[in-house]
């Protein structure tokens, strides 16, 4: 499950579009940050996606990807033109194609590598969708199949694209828009595939165009309901609309860290079998089998785009750090895997995150204020440097990653030595014992 949001310049504090996303994956499905420079390719070459090869284009643009380590594509990312995309699993009545094909994350990367604008990215995805369809397992240890929706933005435009099989529908965004694992477009849209309505009529989901409603006709009730997509979609929309005209990157970061309207100072992820909030925490049972494994917030200026990434799980325990395209990313260690590796950023943070779960409210209080101060300084200084030479920005980005890493190492020692009681339910504790054993986490 995931949550993706955008606020166009008409509703932000500085008139610049702000984009954000949490990527929710299995707890041990390590998140990987990857920059790929602009590249020219030989004529008639092919590109190997997660499962299949397709024809490559002559030139691919520079991209920043935030991705599950084992998948070719990405859950979210951006390119040198400021095109920024997040994808979401959506569940529909049409059968899923289980044979290996293009998956949603492949479409996202292909669009970033080939598009100069949000509208071009939409065209890339829909053209590939109509040619190849979508299909293949999207789960690491637990086979998972789904259709996909996308939130696509650039510095001057934004679109929601929702797909089911080879059918698709798109809506241009004006102001605030969020998506959360459910179909949201109804009886009005700006672009659509040719068979969108006729397919629904043929299957008896509506009588004609006059009573056609995309989300109502195509949505699967069970998975859409238990994913709590509607609640999360409404929550992120409400959080941003309450700040309309004042939205900043900090506003979006706060939304991605949200645990729901009832989360007070003593809130804990340890209780409940069906809890699944915007900032997602894994627990016991199939509904709580994933966590927010990585987060991205992008400030999409028309001249310079500044991106803030965690590279780590649980944004409520993580630090957003600035990066820019045009230079190498800071060193985050070797490509992570599904087992613990101290050399990688994702797993170093997981040591802190999972130690914090012993007593979430008491232990996050040990470092939350310092985390917020550190992050606030990163944002302020990154904004001051946005027009500096890219070499200077790259040096600053690396310094932020180093400073954040050192801070988290210090917080880990504080958390481990804190004398607080364990506040976990039996089933929750059992679930995390299983996750940790599978990851070969240190005792």
Coordinates of C-alpha atoms in Angstrom, one line a residue:
X1 CA 0.0 0.0 0.0
X2 CA 1.2 3.6 -0.7
X3 CA 0.1 7.2 -0.5
X4 CA 1.0 9.9 -3.1
X5 CA 0.2 13.6 -3.0
X6 CA 0.7 16.7 -5.0
X7 CA 0.0 20.4 -4.4
X8 CA 0.3 22.6 -7.5
X9 CA 1.7 26.1 -7.4
X10 CA -1.8 27.6 -7.0
X11 CA -2.0 26.3 -3.4
X12 CA 1.6 26.3 -2.1
X13 CA 3.2 29.0 -0.1
X14 CA 5.8 30.0 -2.7
X15 CA 3.9 29.1 -5.9
X16 CA 6.0 26.0 -6.6
X17 CA 4.5 22.5 -7.0
X18 CA 5.3 20.1 -4.2
X19 CA 5.0 16.3 -4.6
X20 CA 5.3 13.6 -2.0
X21 CA 5.1 9.8 -1.6
X22 CA 5.5 7.0 0.8
X23 CA 6.5 3.7 -0.7
X24 CA 5.0 0.8 1.3
X25 CA 6.6 -2.6 0.9
X26 CA 7.4 -5.6 3.0
X27 CA 9.5 -4.7 6.1
X28 CA 12.6 -6.6 4.8
X29 CA 12.2 -5.3 1.2
X30 CA 15.0 -2.8 1.4
X31 CA 14.6 0.6 -0.2
X32 CA 17.3 1.6 -2.7
X33 CA 18.2 5.1 -4.0
X34 CA 19.7 5.1 -7.5
X35 CA 20.8 7.8 -9.9
X36 CA 21.2 6.9 -13.6
X37 CA 22.8 9.5 -15.9
X38 CA 21.5 10.5 -19.3
X39 CA 22.5 7.7 -21.7
X40 CA 22.6 7.1 -25.4
X41 CA 21.8 3.6 -26.6
X42 CA 22.7 1.7 -29.8
X43 CA 20.1 1.5 -32.5
X44 CA 17.8 -1.5 -32.3
X45 CA 18.8 -2.2 -28.7
X46 CA 16.5 -3.7 -26.1
X47 CA 16.0 -2.8 -22.4
X48 CA 15.6 -5.6 -19.8
X49 CA 12.8 -4.5 -17.4
X50 CA 11.9 -6.6 -14.4
X51 CA 10.6 -9.5 -16.4
X52 CA 10.6 -8.8 -20.1
X53 CA 12.6 -6.9 -22.7
X54 CA 11.2 -4.2 -24.9
X55 CA 12.8 -1.9 -27.5
X56 CA 15.0 0.8 -26.1
X57 CA 14.9 4.4 -27.2
X58 CA 17.8 6.3 -28.6
X59 CA 18.4 8.4 -25.5
X60 CA 17.2 8.1 -21.9
X61 CA 17.1 11.0 -19.5
X62 CA 18.9 11.3 -16.2
X63 CA 16.7 9.8 -13.4
X64 CA 16.6 9.5 -9.6
X65 CA 14.8 6.3 -8.6
X66 CA 13.6 5.3 -5.1
X67 CA 12.9 1.6 -5.5
X68 CA 12.6 -1.9 -4.0
X69 CA 16.1 -3.3 -4.4
X70 CA 15.1 -6.3 -6.5
X71 CA 12.9 -4.6 -9.1
X72 CA 14.1 -2.9 -12.3
X73 CA 11.6 -0.1 -12.0
X74 CA 10.7 2.2 -9.1
X75 CA 7.8 3.1 -6.9
X76 CA 8.7 6.8 -7.2
X77 CA 11.3 9.0 -8.8
X78 CA 12.1 12.1 -10.9
X79 CA 14.1 13.1 -13.9
X80 CA 16.3 15.9 -15.1
X81 CA 13.3 17.8 -16.5
X82 CA 11.5 17.7 -13.1
X83 CA 9.0 15.0 -14.2
X84 CA 8.1 13.3 -10.9
X85 CA 5.9 10.2 -10.6
X86 CA 4.6 7.9 -7.9
X87 CA 2.7 4.7 -8.5
X88 CA 0.0 2.9 -6.5
X89 CA -1.4 -0.6 -6.5
X90 CA -5.1 -0.6 -7.3
X91 CA -7.6 -3.5 -7.1
X92 CA -10.3 -4.1 -9.7
X93 CA -12.8 -6.5 -11.0
X94 CA -10.9 -7.3 -14.2
X95 CA -8.5 -10.2 -13.7
X96 CA -4.8 -9.6 -13.2
X97 CA -2.4 -10.8 -15.8
X98 CA -0.1 -13.1 -13.9
X99 CA 2.3 -14.0 -16.7
X100 CA 5.5 -11.9 -16.6
X101 CA 5.1 -8.6 -18.3
X102 CA 5.5 -4.9 -17.5
X103 CA 4.7 -4.0 -13.9
X104 CA 3.6 -0.6 -12.6
X105 CA 7.1 0.2 -11.4
X106 CA 8.6 -0.6 -14.8
X107 CA 6.1 1.9 -16.4
X108 CA 7.2 4.5 -14.0
X109 CA 10.9 4.2 -14.8
X110 CA 10.3 4.0 -18.5
X111 CA 8.2 7.2 -18.4
X112 CA 10.9 9.0 -16.4
X113 CA 13.6 7.9 -18.8
X114 CA 11.6 9.0 -21.9
X115 CA 9.5 12.0 -21.0
X116 CA 10.2 15.8 -20.8
X117 CA 6.8 16.7 -19.3
X118 CA 4.0 15.2 -17.2
X119 CA 1.8 14.9 -20.2
X120 CA 4.5 13.1 -22.2
X121 CA 5.0 10.7 -19.3
X122 CA 1.3 9.9 -19.3
X123 CA 1.5 9.2 -23.0
X124 CA 4.6 6.9 -22.6
X125 CA 2.8 4.9 -19.9
X126 CA -0.5 4.5 -21.8
X127 CA 1.2 3.7 -25.1
X128 CA 3.3 0.9 -23.4
X129 CA 0.2 -0.3 -21.5
X130 CA -1.9 -0.6 -24.7
X131 CA 1.1 -2.4 -26.4
X132 CA 2.2 -4.8 -23.7
X133 CA -0.5 -4.8 -21.0
X134 CA 0.5 -5.0 -17.4
X135 CA 1.3 -8.2 -15.4
X136 CA 3.7 -10.1 -13.2
X137 CA 4.4 -10.6 -9.6
X138 CA 5.1 -7.4 -7.6
X139 CA 5.8 -9.0 -4.2
X140 CA 9.2 -10.0 -2.9
X141 CA 8.4 -12.9 -0.5
X142 CA 4.6 -12.9 -1.0
X143 CA 3.4 -13.0 -4.6
X144 CA 1.2 -10.0 -5.2
X145 CA -0.6 -9.0 -8.4
X146 CA -2.4 -5.7 -9.0
X147 CA -3.3 -2.9 -11.5
X148 CA -1.7 0.5 -11.1
X149 CA -2.5 4.2 -10.7
X150 CA 0.0 7.0 -11.1
X151 CA 0.3 10.6 -9.9
X152 CA 2.5 12.5 -12.4
X153 CA 3.8 16.0 -12.0
X154 CA 6.3 18.4 -13.5
X155 CA 6.9 22.1 -12.5
X156 CA 3.9 23.4 -14.5
X157 CA 1.5 20.5 -14.8
X158 CA 0.1 17.4 -13.0
X159 CA -2.1 14.4 -13.8
X160 CA -3.7 11.4 -12.2
X161 CA -3.6 8.3 -14.4
X162 CA -5.6 5.2 -13.3
X163 CA -5.3 1.9 -15.1
X164 CA -7.1 -1.5 -15.1
X165 CA -5.7 -4.1 -17.4
X166 CA -5.2 -2.2 -20.7
X167 CA -8.0 0.3 -19.9
X168 CA -7.0 3.7 -18.5
X169 CA -8.4 7.1 -17.6
X170 CA -6.7 10.4 -16.7
X171 CA -7.6 13.6 -15.0
X172 CA -5.5 16.8 -15.0
X173 CA -4.8 18.2 -11.5
X174 CA -5.6 21.7 -10.4
X175 CA -4.6 22.4 -6.8
X176 CA -4.5 19.4 -4.4
X177 CA -4.7 15.8 -5.4
X178 CA -3.9 12.5 -3.6
X179 CA -4.1 8.8 -4.4
X180 CA -4.1 5.8 -2.0
X181 CA -4.5 2.3 -3.5
X182 CA -8.0 2.9 -4.8
X183 CA -9.6 4.1 -8.0
X184 CA -10.8 7.7 -7.6
X185 CA -11.8 9.1 -11.0
X186 CA -15.6 9.0 -11.4
X187 CA -17.8 10.1 -14.3
X188 CA -15.6 13.0 -15.5
X189 CA -12.1 12.9 -16.9
X190 CA -9.9 14.5 -19.5
X191 CA -8.4 11.5 -21.3
X192 CA -9.3 7.9 -21.5
X193 CA -8.7 4.7 -23.5
X194 CA -11.1 3.9 -26.3
X195 CA -12.8 0.9 -24.6
X196 CA -13.1 2.3 -21.1
X197 CA -16.9 2.6 -21.1
X198 CA -17.7 -0.2 -23.5
X199 CA -15.8 -2.8 -21.4
X200 CA -17.9 -1.9 -18.4
X201 CA -21.1 -2.1 -20.4
X202 CA -20.1 -5.6 -21.8
X203 CA -19.6 -6.9 -18.3
X204 CA -22.8 -5.5 -17.0
X205 CA -21.3 -3.0 -14.6
X206 CA -23.3 -0.1 -16.1
X207 CA -26.0 0.3 -18.8
X208 CA -24.3 3.2 -20.7
X209 CA -22.3 6.3 -20.6
X210 CA -25.0 8.1 -18.6
X211 CA -24.6 5.9 -15.5
X212 CA -20.9 5.1 -16.0
X213 CA -18.6 5.9 -13.1
X214 CA -15.1 4.6 -13.5
X215 CA -14.3 3.9 -9.8
X216 CA -17.7 2.4 -9.0
X217 CA -17.7 0.2 -12.1
X218 CA -14.2 -1.1 -12.0
X219 CA -13.2 -1.2 -8.3
X220 CA -12.8 -4.5 -6.4
X221 CA -14.7 -4.1 -3.1
X222 CA -12.8 -6.4 -0.8
X223 CA -9.2 -5.4 -1.5
X224 CA -10.1 -1.7 -1.9
X225 CA -11.9 -1.8 1.4
X226 CA -9.3 -3.6 3.5
X227 CA -6.5 -1.5 2.1
X228 CA -8.2 1.4 3.8
X229 CA -7.5 3.4 0.7
X230 CA -10.6 5.6 1.0
X231 CA -9.7 6.6 4.6
X232 CA -6.1 7.4 3.7
X233 CA -7.1 9.2 0.5
X234 CA -9.5 11.4 2.5
X235 CA -6.9 11.9 5.3
X236 CA -4.1 13.2 3.0
X237 CA -6.6 15.4 1.1
X238 CA -7.9 16.9 4.3
X239 CA -4.4 17.5 5.7
X240 CA -3.3 19.4 2.6
X241 CA -6.6 21.2 2.0
X242 CA -6.4 22.6 5.6
X243 CA -3.2 24.3 4.6
X244 CA -4.2 25.4 1.1
X245 CA -2.2 28.5 0.2
X246 CA 0.4 27.8 2.9
X247 CA 1.7 24.3 1.7
X248 CA 5.5 23.8 1.9
X249 CA 7.7 20.8 1.7
X250 CA 7.4 20.6 5.5
X251 CA 3.6 20.4 5.2
X252 CA 3.9 17.4 2.8
X253 CA 6.5 15.7 5.1
X254 CA 4.1 16.0 8.0
X255 CA 1.3 14.5 5.9
X256 CA 3.6 11.5 5.0
X257 CA 4.3 11.0 8.7
X258 CA 0.6 11.1 9.7
X259 CA -0.8 8.3 11.9
X260 CA -4.4 9.4 11.7
X261 CA -6.7 11.8 13.4
X262 CA -6.8 9.9 16.7
X263 CA -3.0 9.6 17.1
X264 CA -2.0 11.4 20.3
X265 CA 1.3 11.5 22.2
X266 CA 0.8 8.0 23.5
X267 CA 0.0 6.5 20.1
X268 CA 1.7 3.2 19.2
X269 CA 1.7 1.0 16.1
X270 CA 1.7 -2.0 18.3
X271 CA -2.1 -2.4 18.6
X272 CA -4.8 -3.3 16.0
X273 CA -5.0 -6.0 13.3
X274 CA -6.3 -3.7 10.6
X275 CA -4.5 -0.4 11.4
X276 CA -3.0 1.0 8.2
X277 CA -2.2 4.7 8.2
X278 CA -0.4 7.0 5.8
X279 CA 2.8 6.4 7.7
X280 CA 2.4 2.7 7.6
X281 CA 3.8 0.3 10.2
X282 CA 3.9 -3.5 9.7
X283 CA 2.3 -5.8 12.3
X284 CA 0.5 -9.1 12.6
X285 CA -1.7 -10.4 9.8
X286 CA -2.0 -10.0 6.0
X287 CA -3.4 -6.5 6.2
X288 CA -0.4 -5.2 8.1
X289 CA 2.3 -7.0 6.1
X290 CA 4.0 -3.9 4.9
X291 CA 5.5 -0.6 6.1
X292 CA 6.5 2.7 4.6
X293 CA 9.9 1.6 3.3
X294 CA 11.0 4.9 1.8
X295 CA 9.7 8.5 1.3
X296 CA 10.2 11.3 -1.2
X297 CA 9.2 15.0 -1.2
X298 CA 10.0 17.1 -4.3
X299 CA 10.0 20.9 -4.6
X300 CA 9.5 21.3 -8.4
X301 CA 10.7 24.8 -9.2
X302 CA 10.7 25.7 -12.9
X303 CA 14.5 26.5 -12.7
X304 CA 15.7 24.1 -10.0
X305 CA 14.1 21.0 -8.5
X306 CA 15.1 20.0 -5.0
X307 CA 14.3 16.5 -3.8
X308 CA 14.2 15.3 -0.2
X309 CA 14.6 11.6 0.4
X310 CA 14.7 9.4 3.4
X311 CA 16.2 6.3 1.8
X312 CA 14.9 4.6 5.0
X313 CA 11.7 3.2 6.4
X314 CA 9.1 4.8 8.7
X315 CA 9.3 8.5 7.9
X316 CA 8.2 9.1 11.5
X317 CA 11.6 7.8 12.6
X318 CA 13.6 9.0 9.5
X319 CA 15.2 12.2 8.3
X320 CA 14.5 13.8 4.9
X321 CA 17.7 14.8 3.2
X322 CA 18.2 17.0 0.1
X323 CA 19.5 15.7 -3.2
X324 CA 19.7 17.2 -6.7
X325 CA 20.1 15.7 -10.1
X326 CA 23.2 16.6 -12.1
X327 CA 25.6 15.0 -9.6
X328 CA 26.2 11.6 -8.0
X329 CA 24.0 10.8 -5.0
X330 CA 25.7 10.6 -1.6
X331 CA 27.1 7.1 -0.7
X332 CA 24.4 4.9 0.9
X333 CA 26.5 1.7 0.7
X334 CA 26.1 -1.3 -1.5
X335 CA 22.8 -2.3 -3.0
X336 CA 20.8 -3.6 -0.1
X337 CA 19.1 -7.0 0.0
X338 CA 16.4 -8.5 2.2
X339 CA 18.9 -9.4 5.0
X340 CA 20.6 -7.0 7.5
X341 CA 23.8 -5.3 6.3
X342 CA 25.3 -2.6 8.5
X343 CA 27.1 -1.2 5.4
X344 CA 23.8 0.0 3.9
X345 CA 21.8 3.1 4.8
X346 CA 18.4 1.2 4.9
X347 CA 19.5 -1.4 7.3
X348 CA 21.5 1.0 9.6
X349 CA 18.3 2.9 10.1
X350 CA 16.2 -0.3 10.5
X351 CA 18.3 -1.0 13.6
X352 CA 17.1 2.3 15.1
X353 CA 13.5 1.9 13.8
X354 CA 13.1 -1.6 15.1
X355 CA 14.7 -0.8 18.4
X356 CA 12.2 2.1 18.8
X357 CA 9.3 -0.3 18.3
X358 CA 10.0 -1.7 21.8
X359 CA 8.1 1.3 23.2
X360 CA 7.3 3.6 20.3
X361 CA 5.9 6.7 22.1
X362 CA 8.5 6.8 24.8
X363 CA 11.5 6.1 22.5
X364 CA 10.6 8.4 19.6
X365 CA 10.4 11.2 22.2
X366 CA 14.1 10.7 22.9
X367 CA 15.1 12.0 19.4
X368 CA 12.0 13.5 17.7
X369 CA 12.8 17.1 18.6
X370 CA 16.5 16.9 17.5
X371 CA 15.4 15.1 14.3
X372 CA 12.9 18.0 13.5
X373 CA 15.6 20.6 14.2
X374 CA 18.1 18.9 12.0
X375 CA 15.7 18.4 9.2
X376 CA 14.5 22.0 9.4
X377 CA 18.1 23.2 9.0
X378 CA 18.6 20.9 6.0
X379 CA 15.6 22.3 4.3
X380 CA 16.5 26.0 5.0
X381 CA 20.1 25.5 3.9
X382 CA 19.1 23.5 0.8
X383 CA 16.7 26.3 -0.2
X384 CA 19.5 28.9 0.2
X385 CA 21.8 26.7 -2.0
X386 CA 19.2 25.9 -4.7
X387 CA 20.9 28.2 -7.3
X388 CA 24.5 27.5 -6.2
X389 CA 26.7 25.4 -8.6
X390 CA 25.7 21.8 -8.6
X391 CA 29.1 20.8 -7.3
X392 CA 28.4 22.9 -4.1
X393 CA 25.0 21.4 -3.7
X394 CA 26.4 17.8 -4.1
X395 CA 28.9 18.5 -1.3
X396 CA 26.1 19.8 0.9
X397 CA 23.9 16.8 0.2
X398 CA 26.7 14.4 1.1
X399 CA 27.2 16.4 4.3
X400 CA 23.5 16.1 5.2
X401 CA 23.6 12.3 4.7
X402 CA 26.7 12.0 6.9
X403 CA 25.3 14.2 9.6
X404 CA 22.0 12.3 9.6
X405 CA 23.8 9.0 9.8
X406 CA 25.8 10.1 12.8
X407 CA 22.7 11.4 14.5
X408 CA 20.9 8.1 14.0
X409 CA 23.8 6.1 15.4
X410 CA 23.7 8.3 18.5
X411 CA 20.0 7.9 18.8
X412 CA 20.3 4.2 18.5
X413 CA 22.5 4.1 21.5
X414 CA 20.1 6.2 23.5
X415 CA 17.2 4.0 22.5
X416 CA 19.0 0.8 23.4
X417 CA 20.1 2.1 26.8
X418 CA 16.7 3.7 27.7
X419 CA 15.1 2.1 30.7
X420 CA 11.5 1.8 29.5
X421 CA 9.2 -1.1 29.6
X422 CA 8.2 -3.0 26.5
X423 CA 4.9 -1.8 25.1
X424 CA 3.9 -4.4 22.5
X425 CA 1.0 -6.8 22.1
X426 CA 1.7 -10.5 21.9
X427 CA 0.8 -10.8 18.2
X428 CA 2.7 -7.6 17.3
X429 CA 5.8 -8.9 19.1
X430 CA 5.5 -12.3 17.3
X431 CA 5.2 -10.6 13.9
X432 CA 8.4 -8.5 14.4
X433 CA 10.3 -11.5 15.8
X434 CA 9.5 -13.2 12.5
X435 CA 10.5 -10.2 10.4
X436 CA 13.8 -9.8 12.3
X437 CA 14.6 -13.5 12.1
X438 CA 14.1 -13.5 8.4
X439 CA 16.3 -10.4 8.0
X440 CA 19.0 -11.9 10.3
X441 CA 18.8 -8.8 12.4
X442 CA 21.3 -8.5 15.3
X443 CA 19.9 -9.5 18.7

